[in-house]
Short mmCIF file of N, CA and C in Angstrom, two decimals:
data_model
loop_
_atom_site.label_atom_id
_atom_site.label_comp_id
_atom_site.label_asym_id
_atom_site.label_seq_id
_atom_site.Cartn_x
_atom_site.Cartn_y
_atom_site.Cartn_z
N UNK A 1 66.26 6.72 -30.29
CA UNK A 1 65.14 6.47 -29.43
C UNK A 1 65.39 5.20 -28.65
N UNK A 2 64.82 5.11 -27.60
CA UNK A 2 64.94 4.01 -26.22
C UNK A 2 64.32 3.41 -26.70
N UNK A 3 64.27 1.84 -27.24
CA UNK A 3 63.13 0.69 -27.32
C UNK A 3 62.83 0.30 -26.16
N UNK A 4 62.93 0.62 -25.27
CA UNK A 4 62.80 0.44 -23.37
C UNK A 4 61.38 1.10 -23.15
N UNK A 5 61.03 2.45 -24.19
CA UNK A 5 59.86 3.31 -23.49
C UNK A 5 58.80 2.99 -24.93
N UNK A 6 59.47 2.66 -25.75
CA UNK A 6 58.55 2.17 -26.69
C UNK A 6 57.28 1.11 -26.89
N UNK A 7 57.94 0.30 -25.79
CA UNK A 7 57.35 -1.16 -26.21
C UNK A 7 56.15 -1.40 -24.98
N UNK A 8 56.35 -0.15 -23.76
CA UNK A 8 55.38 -0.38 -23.30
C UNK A 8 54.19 0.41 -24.05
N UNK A 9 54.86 1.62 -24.71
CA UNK A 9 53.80 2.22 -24.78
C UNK A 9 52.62 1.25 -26.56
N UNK A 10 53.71 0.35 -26.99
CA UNK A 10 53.25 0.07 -28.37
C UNK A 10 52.21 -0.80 -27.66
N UNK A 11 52.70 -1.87 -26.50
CA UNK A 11 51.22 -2.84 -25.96
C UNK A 11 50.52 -2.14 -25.38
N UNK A 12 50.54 -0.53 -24.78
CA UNK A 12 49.07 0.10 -24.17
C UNK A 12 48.62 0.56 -25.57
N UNK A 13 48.55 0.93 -26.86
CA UNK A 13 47.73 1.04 -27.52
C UNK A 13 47.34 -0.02 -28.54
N UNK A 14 48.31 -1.70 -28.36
CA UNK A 14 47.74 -2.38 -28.58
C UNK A 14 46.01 -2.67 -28.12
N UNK A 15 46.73 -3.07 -26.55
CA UNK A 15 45.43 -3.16 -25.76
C UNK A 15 44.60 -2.63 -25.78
N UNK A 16 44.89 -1.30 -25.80
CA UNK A 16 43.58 -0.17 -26.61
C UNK A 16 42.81 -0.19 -27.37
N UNK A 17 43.43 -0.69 -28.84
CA UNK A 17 42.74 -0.96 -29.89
C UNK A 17 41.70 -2.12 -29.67
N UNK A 18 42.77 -3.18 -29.06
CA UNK A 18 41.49 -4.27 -28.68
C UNK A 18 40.35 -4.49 -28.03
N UNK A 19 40.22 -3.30 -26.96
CA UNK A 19 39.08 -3.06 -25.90
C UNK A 19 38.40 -2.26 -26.76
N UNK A 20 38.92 -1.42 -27.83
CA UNK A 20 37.43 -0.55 -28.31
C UNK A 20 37.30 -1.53 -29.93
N UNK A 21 37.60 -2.43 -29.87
CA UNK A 21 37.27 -3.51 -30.79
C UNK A 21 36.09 -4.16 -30.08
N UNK A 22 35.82 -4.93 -29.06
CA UNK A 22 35.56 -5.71 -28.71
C UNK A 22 34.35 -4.57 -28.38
N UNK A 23 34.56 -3.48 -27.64
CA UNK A 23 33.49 -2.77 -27.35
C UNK A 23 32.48 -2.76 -28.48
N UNK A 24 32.97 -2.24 -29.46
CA UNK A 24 31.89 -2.01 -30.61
C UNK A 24 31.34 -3.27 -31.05
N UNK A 25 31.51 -4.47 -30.21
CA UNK A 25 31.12 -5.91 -30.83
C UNK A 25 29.61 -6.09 -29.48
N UNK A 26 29.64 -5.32 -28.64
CA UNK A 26 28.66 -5.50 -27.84
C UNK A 26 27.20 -5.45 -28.62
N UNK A 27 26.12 -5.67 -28.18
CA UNK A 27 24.68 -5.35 -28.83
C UNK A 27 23.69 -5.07 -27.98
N UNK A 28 23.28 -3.52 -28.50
CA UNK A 28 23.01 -2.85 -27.78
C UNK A 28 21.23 -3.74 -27.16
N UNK A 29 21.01 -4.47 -28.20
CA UNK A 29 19.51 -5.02 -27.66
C UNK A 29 19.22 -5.98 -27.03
N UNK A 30 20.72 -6.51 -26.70
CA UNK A 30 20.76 -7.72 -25.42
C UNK A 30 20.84 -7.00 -23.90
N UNK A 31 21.61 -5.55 -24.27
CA UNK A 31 21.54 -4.70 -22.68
C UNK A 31 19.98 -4.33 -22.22
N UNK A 32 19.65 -3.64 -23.26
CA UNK A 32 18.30 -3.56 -23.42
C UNK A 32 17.34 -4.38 -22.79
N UNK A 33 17.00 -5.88 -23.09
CA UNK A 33 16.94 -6.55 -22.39
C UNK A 33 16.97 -7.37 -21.40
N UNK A 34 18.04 -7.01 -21.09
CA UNK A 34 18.79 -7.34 -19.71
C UNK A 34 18.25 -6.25 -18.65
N UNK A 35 18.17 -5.40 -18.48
CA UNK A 35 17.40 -3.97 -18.05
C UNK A 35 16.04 -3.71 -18.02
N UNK A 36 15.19 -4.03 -19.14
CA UNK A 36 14.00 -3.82 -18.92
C UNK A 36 12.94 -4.56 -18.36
N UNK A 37 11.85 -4.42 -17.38
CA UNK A 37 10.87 -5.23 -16.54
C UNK A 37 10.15 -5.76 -17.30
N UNK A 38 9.83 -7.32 -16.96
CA UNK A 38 8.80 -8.23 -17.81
C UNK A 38 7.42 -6.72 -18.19
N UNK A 39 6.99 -7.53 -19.55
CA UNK A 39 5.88 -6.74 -19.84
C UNK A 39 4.97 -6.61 -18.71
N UNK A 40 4.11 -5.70 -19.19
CA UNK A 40 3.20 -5.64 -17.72
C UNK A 40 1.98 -6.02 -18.43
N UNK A 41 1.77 -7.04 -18.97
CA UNK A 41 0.89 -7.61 -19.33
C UNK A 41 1.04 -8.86 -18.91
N UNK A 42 1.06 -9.32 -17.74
CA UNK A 42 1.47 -10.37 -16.89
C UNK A 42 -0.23 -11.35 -17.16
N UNK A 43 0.07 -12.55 -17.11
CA UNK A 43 -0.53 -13.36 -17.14
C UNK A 43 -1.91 -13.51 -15.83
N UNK A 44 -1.53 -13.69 -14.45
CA UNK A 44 -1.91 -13.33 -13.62
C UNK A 44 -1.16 -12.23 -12.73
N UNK A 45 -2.52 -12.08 -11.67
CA UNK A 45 -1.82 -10.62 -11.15
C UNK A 45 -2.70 -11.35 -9.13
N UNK A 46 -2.18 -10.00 -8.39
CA UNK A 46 -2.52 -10.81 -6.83
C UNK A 46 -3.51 -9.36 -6.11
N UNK A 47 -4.46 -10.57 -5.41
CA UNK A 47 -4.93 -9.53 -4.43
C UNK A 47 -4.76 -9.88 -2.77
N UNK A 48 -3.55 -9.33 -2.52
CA UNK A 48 -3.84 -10.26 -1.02
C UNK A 48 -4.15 -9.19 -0.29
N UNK A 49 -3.77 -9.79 1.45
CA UNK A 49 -4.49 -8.74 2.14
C UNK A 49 -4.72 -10.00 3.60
N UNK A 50 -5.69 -9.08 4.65
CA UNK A 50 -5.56 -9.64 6.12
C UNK A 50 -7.09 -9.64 6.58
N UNK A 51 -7.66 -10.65 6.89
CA UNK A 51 -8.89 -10.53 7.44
C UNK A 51 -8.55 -10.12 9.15
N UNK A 52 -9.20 -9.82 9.61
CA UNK A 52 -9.31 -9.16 11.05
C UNK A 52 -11.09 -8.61 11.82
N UNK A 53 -11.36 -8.85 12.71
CA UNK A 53 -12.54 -8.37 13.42
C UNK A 53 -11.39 -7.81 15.10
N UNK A 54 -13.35 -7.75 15.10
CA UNK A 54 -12.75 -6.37 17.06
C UNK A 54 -12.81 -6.91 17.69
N UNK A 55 -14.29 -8.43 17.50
CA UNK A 55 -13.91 -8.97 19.01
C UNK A 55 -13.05 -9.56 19.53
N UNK A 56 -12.71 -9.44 21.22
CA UNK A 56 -11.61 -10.41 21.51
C UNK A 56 -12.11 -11.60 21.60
N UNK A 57 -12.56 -12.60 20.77
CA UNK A 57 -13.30 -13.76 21.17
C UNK A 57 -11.69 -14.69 20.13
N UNK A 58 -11.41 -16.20 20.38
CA UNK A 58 -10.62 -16.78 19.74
C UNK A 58 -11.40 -17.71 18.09
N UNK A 59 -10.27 -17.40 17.40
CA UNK A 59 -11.54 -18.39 16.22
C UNK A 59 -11.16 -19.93 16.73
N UNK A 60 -12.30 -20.47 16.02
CA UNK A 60 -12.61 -22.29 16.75
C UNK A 60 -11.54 -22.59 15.94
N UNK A 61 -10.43 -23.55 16.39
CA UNK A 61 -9.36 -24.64 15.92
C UNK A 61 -9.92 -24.77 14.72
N UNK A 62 -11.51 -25.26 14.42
CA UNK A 62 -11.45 -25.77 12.92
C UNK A 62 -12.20 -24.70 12.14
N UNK A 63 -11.93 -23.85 12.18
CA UNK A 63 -12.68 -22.22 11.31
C UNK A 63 -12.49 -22.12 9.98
N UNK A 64 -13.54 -22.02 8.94
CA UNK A 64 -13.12 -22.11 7.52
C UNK A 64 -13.15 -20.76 7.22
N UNK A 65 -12.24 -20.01 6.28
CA UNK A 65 -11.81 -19.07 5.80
C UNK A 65 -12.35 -18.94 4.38
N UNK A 66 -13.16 -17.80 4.29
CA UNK A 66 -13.37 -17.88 2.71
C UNK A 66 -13.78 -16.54 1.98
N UNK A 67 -11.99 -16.46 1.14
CA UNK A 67 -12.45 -15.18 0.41
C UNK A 67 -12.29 -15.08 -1.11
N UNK A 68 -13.53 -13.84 -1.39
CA UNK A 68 -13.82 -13.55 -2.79
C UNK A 68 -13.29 -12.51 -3.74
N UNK A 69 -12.89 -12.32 -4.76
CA UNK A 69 -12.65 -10.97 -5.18
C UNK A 69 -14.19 -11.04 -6.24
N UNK A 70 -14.60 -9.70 -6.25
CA UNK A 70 -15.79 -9.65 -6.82
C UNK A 70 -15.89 -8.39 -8.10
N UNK A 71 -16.99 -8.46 -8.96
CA UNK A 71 -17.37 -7.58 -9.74
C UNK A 71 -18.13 -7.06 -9.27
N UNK A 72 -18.49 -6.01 -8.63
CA UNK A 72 -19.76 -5.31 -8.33
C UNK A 72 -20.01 -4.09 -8.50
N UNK A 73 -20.12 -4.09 -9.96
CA UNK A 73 -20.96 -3.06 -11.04
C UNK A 73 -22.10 -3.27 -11.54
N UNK A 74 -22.68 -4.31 -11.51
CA UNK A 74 -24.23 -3.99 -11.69
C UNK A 74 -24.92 -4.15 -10.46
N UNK A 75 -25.80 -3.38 -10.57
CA UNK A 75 -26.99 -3.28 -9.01
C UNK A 75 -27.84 -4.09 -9.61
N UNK A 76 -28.96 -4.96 -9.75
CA UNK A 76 -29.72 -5.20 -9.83
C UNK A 76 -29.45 -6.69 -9.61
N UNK A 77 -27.88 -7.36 -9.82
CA UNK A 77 -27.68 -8.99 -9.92
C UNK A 77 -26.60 -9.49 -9.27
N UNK A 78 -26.39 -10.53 -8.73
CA UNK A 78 -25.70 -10.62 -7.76
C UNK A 78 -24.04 -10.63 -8.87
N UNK A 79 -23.10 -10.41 -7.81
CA UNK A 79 -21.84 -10.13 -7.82
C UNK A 79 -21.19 -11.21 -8.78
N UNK A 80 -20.13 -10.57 -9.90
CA UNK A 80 -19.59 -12.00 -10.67
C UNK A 80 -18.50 -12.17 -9.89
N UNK A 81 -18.15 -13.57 -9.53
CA UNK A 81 -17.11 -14.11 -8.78
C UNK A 81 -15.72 -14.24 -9.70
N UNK A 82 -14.54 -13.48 -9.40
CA UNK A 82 -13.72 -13.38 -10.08
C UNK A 82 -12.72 -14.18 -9.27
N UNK A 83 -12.59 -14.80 -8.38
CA UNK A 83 -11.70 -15.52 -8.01
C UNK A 83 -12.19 -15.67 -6.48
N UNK A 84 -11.81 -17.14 -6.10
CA UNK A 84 -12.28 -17.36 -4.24
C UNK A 84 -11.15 -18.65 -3.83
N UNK A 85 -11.24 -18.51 -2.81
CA UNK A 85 -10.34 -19.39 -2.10
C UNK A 85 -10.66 -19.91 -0.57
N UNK A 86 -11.06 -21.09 -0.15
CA UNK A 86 -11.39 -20.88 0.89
C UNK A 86 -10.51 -22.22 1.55
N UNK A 87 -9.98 -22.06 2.70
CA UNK A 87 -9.10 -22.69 3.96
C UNK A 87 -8.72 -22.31 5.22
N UNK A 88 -9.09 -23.43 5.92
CA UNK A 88 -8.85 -23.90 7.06
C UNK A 88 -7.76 -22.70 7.84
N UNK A 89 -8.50 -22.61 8.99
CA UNK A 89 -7.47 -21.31 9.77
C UNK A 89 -6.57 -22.55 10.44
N UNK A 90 -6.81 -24.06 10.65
CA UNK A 90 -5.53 -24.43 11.05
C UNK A 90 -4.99 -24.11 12.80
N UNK A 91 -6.14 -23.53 13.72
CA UNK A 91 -5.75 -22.92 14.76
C UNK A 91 -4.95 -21.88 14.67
N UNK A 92 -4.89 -21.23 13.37
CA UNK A 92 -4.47 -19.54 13.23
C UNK A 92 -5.47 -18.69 13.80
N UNK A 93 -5.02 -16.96 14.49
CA UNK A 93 -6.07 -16.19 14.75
C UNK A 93 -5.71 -15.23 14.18
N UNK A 94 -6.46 -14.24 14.45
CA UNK A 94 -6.68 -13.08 13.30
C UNK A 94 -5.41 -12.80 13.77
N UNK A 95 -4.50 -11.34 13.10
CA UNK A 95 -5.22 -11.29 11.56
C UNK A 95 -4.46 -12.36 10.41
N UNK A 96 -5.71 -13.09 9.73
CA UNK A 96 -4.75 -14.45 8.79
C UNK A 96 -4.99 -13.42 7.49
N UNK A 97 -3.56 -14.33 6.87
CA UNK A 97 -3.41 -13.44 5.31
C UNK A 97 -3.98 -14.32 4.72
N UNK A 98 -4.42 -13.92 3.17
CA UNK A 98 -5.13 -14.17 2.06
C UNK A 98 -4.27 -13.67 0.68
N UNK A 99 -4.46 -14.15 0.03
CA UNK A 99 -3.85 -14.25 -1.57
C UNK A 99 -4.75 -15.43 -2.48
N UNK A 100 -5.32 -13.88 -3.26
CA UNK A 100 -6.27 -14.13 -4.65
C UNK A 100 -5.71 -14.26 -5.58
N UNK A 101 -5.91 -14.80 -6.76
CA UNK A 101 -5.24 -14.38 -7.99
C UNK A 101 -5.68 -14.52 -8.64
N UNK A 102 -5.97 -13.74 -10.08
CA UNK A 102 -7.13 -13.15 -11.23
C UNK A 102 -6.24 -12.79 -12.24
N UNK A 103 -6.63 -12.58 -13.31
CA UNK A 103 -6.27 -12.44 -15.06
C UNK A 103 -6.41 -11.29 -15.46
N UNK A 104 -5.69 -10.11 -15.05
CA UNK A 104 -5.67 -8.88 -15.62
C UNK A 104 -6.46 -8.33 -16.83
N UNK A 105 -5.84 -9.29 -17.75
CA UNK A 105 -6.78 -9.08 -19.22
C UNK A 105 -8.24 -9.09 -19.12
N UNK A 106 -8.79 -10.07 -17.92
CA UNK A 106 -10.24 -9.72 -18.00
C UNK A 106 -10.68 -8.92 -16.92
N UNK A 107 -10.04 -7.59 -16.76
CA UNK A 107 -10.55 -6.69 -16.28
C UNK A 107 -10.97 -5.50 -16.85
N UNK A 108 -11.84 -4.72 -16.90
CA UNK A 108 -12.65 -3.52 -17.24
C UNK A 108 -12.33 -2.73 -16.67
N UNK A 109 -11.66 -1.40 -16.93
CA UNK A 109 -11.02 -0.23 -16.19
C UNK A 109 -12.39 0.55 -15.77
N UNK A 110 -13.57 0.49 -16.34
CA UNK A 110 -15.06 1.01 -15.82
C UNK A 110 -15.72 0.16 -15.18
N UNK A 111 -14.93 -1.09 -14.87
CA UNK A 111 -16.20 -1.86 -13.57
C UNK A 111 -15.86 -1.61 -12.06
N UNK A 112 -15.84 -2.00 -11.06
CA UNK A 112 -15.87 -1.89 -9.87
C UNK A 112 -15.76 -3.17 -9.19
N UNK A 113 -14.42 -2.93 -8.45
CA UNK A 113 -14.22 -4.21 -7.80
C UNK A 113 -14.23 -4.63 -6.18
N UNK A 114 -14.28 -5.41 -5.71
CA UNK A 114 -14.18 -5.57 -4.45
C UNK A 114 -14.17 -7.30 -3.84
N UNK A 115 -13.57 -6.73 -2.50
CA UNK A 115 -13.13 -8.28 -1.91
C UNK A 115 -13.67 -8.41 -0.42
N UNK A 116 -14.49 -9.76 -0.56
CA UNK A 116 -15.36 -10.02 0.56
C UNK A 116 -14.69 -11.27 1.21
N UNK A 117 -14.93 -11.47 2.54
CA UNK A 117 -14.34 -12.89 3.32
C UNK A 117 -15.48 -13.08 4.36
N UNK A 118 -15.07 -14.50 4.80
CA UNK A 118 -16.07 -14.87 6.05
C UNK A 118 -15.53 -15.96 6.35
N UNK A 119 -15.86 -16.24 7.96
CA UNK A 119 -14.79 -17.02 8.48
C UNK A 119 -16.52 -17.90 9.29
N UNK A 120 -16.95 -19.17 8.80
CA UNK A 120 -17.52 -20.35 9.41
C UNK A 120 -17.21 -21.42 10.23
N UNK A 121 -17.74 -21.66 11.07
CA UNK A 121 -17.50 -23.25 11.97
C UNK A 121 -17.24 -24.41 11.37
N UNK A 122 -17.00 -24.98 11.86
CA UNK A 122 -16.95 -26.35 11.47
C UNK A 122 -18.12 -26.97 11.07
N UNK A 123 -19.10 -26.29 11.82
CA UNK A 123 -20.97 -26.97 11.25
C UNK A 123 -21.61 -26.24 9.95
N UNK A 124 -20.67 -25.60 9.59
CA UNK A 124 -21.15 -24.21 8.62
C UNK A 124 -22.13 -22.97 9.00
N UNK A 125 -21.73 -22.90 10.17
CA UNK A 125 -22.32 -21.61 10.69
C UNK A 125 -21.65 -20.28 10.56
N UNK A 126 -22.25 -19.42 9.89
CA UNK A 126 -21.20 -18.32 10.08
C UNK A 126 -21.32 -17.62 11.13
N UNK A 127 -19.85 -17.29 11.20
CA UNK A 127 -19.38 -16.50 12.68
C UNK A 127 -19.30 -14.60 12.06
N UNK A 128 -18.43 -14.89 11.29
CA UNK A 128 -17.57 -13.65 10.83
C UNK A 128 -18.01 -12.90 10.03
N UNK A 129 -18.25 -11.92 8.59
CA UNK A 129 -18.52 -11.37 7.48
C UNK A 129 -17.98 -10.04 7.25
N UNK A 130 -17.90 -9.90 6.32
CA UNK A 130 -18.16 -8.55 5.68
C UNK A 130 -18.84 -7.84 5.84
N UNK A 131 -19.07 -6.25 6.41
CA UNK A 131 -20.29 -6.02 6.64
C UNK A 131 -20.81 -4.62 5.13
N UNK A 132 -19.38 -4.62 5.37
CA UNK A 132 -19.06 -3.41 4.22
C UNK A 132 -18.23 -3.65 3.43
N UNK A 133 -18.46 -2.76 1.78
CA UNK A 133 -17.87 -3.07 0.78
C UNK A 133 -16.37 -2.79 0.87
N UNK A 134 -15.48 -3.46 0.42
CA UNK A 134 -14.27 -3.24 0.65
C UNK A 134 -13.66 -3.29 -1.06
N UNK A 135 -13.61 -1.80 -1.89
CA UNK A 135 -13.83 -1.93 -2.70
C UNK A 135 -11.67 -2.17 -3.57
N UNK A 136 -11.00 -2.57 -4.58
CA UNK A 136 -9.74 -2.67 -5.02
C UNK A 136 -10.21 -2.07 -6.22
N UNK A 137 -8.50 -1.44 -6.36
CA UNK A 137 -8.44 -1.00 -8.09
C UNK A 137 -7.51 -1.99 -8.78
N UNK A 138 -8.50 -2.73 -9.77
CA UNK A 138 -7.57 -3.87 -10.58
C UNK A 138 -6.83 -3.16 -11.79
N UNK A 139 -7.19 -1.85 -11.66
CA UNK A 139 -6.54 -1.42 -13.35
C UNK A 139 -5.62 -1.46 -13.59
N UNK A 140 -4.57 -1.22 -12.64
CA UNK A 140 -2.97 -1.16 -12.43
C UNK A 140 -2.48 -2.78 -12.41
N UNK A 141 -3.19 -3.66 -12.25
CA UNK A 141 -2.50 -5.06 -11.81
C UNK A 141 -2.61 -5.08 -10.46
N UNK A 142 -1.89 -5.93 -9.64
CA UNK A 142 -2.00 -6.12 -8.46
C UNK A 142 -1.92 -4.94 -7.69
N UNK A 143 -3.06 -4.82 -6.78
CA UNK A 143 -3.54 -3.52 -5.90
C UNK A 143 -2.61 -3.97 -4.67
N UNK A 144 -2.46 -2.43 -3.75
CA UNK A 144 -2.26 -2.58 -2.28
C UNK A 144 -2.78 -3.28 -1.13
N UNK A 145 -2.32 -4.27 -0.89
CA UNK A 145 -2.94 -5.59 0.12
C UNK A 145 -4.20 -4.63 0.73
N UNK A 146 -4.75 -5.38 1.00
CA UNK A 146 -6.62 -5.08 1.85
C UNK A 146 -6.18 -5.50 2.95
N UNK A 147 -7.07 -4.49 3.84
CA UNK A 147 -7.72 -5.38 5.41
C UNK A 147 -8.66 -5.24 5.60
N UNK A 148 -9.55 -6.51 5.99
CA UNK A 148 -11.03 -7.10 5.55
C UNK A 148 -11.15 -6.91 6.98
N UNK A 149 -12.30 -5.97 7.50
CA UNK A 149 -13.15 -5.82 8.90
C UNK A 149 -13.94 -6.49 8.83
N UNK A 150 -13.92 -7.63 9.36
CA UNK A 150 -15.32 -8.56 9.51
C UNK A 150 -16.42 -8.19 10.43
N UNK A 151 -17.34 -8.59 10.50
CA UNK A 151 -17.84 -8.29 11.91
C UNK A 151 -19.30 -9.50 12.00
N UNK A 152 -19.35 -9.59 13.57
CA UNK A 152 -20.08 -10.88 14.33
C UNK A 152 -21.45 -10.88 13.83
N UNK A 153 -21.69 -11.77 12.99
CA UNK A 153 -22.67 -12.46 12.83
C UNK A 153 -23.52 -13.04 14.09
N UNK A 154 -24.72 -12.46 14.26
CA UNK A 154 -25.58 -12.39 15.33
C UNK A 154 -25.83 -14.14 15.23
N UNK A 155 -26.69 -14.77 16.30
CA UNK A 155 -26.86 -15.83 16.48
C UNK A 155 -28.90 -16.12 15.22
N UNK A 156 -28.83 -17.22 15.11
CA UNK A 156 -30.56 -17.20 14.36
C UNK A 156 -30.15 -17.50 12.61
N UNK A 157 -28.94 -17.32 12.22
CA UNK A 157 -28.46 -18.19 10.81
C UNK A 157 -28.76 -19.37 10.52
N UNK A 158 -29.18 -19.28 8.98
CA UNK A 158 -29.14 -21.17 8.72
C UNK A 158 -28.05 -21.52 8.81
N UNK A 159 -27.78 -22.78 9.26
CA UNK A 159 -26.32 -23.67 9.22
C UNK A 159 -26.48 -24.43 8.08
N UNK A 160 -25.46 -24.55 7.70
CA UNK A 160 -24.99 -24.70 6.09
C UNK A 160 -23.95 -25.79 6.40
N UNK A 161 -23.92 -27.07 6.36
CA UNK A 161 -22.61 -27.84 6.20
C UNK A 161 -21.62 -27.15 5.65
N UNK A 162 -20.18 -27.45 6.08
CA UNK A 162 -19.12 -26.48 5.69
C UNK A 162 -18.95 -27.03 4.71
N UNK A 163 -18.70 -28.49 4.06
CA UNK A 163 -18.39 -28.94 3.01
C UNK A 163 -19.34 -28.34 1.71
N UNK A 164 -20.44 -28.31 2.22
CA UNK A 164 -21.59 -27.98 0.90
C UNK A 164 -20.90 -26.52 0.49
N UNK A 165 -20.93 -25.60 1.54
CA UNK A 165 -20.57 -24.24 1.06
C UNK A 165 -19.30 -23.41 0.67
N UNK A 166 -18.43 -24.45 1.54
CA UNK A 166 -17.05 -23.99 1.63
C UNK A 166 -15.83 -24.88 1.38
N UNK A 167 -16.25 -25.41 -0.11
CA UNK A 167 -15.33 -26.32 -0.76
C UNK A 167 -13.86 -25.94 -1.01
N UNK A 168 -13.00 -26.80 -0.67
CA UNK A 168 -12.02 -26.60 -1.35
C UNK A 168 -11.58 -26.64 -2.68
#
């Protein structure tokens, strides 16, 4: 026999042996992990989304922005506030984005949710609102972004300092 054809073939099943050595040293519950998506029991979760109205009118340089995500399953009492955020449009015009964020765990797959905005003056007058319910499904975690139809608040409102109502 040729030690010429031997010796390659003795280091390819060296090498052999050693790759399915090393293979069987892998663990299978680090791949596992490596692969699977954070729990979906996420800590917080998001509701964003775009306020927008019809008229062509411009919002005022100093316009306060302010939106709610709401509980509104009981009729008889006003809405529990599950998260709000309100800021400065900054000389932004429609449509400006929004991003809520709320605690999954305290949601009720039998309540009813929804997200309201309104956009005030600088004197705290409102301009903008909600006129209609704009209702989200929190059951899943973060829902499909919203677009909030505001619409013009007629003139004859109390004015409300913006600071009193629309804190940061």
């Amino acid at each position: 026999m040729d030690v010429s054809h031997r010796l390659p073939r003795t280091l390819t099943l060296a090498l052999l042996a050693s790759l399915l050595t090393l293979a069987g040293c892998d663990k299978p519950e680090d791949k596992k992990a490596a692969t699977e998506p954070p729990p979906a029991t996420a800590q917080e979760a998001e509701v964003s989304g775009t306020l927008i109205y019809r008229e062509r009118e411009a919002l005022p340089q100093d316009a306060r922005i302010h939106v709610q995500l709401l509980d509104v399953s009981l009729m008889d009492v006003p809405a529990t506030v599950l998260s709000e955020k309100t800021f400065s449009s900054d000389g932004r015009q429609v449509p400006i984005p929004f991003t809520l964020t709320f605690k999954p765990a305290g949601i009720d797959a039998r309540h009813h949710y929804a997200v309201r905005g309104e956009i005030r003056d600088a004197d705290g007058q409102l301009r903008w609102t909600t006129m209609q319910q704009h209702r989200v499904d929190l059951s899943a975690g973060s829902p499909p972004p919203v677009e909030l139809m505001l619409g013009k608040v007629t003139s004859g409102e109390e004015r409300v300092p913006a600071e009193e109502v629309l804190e940061e």
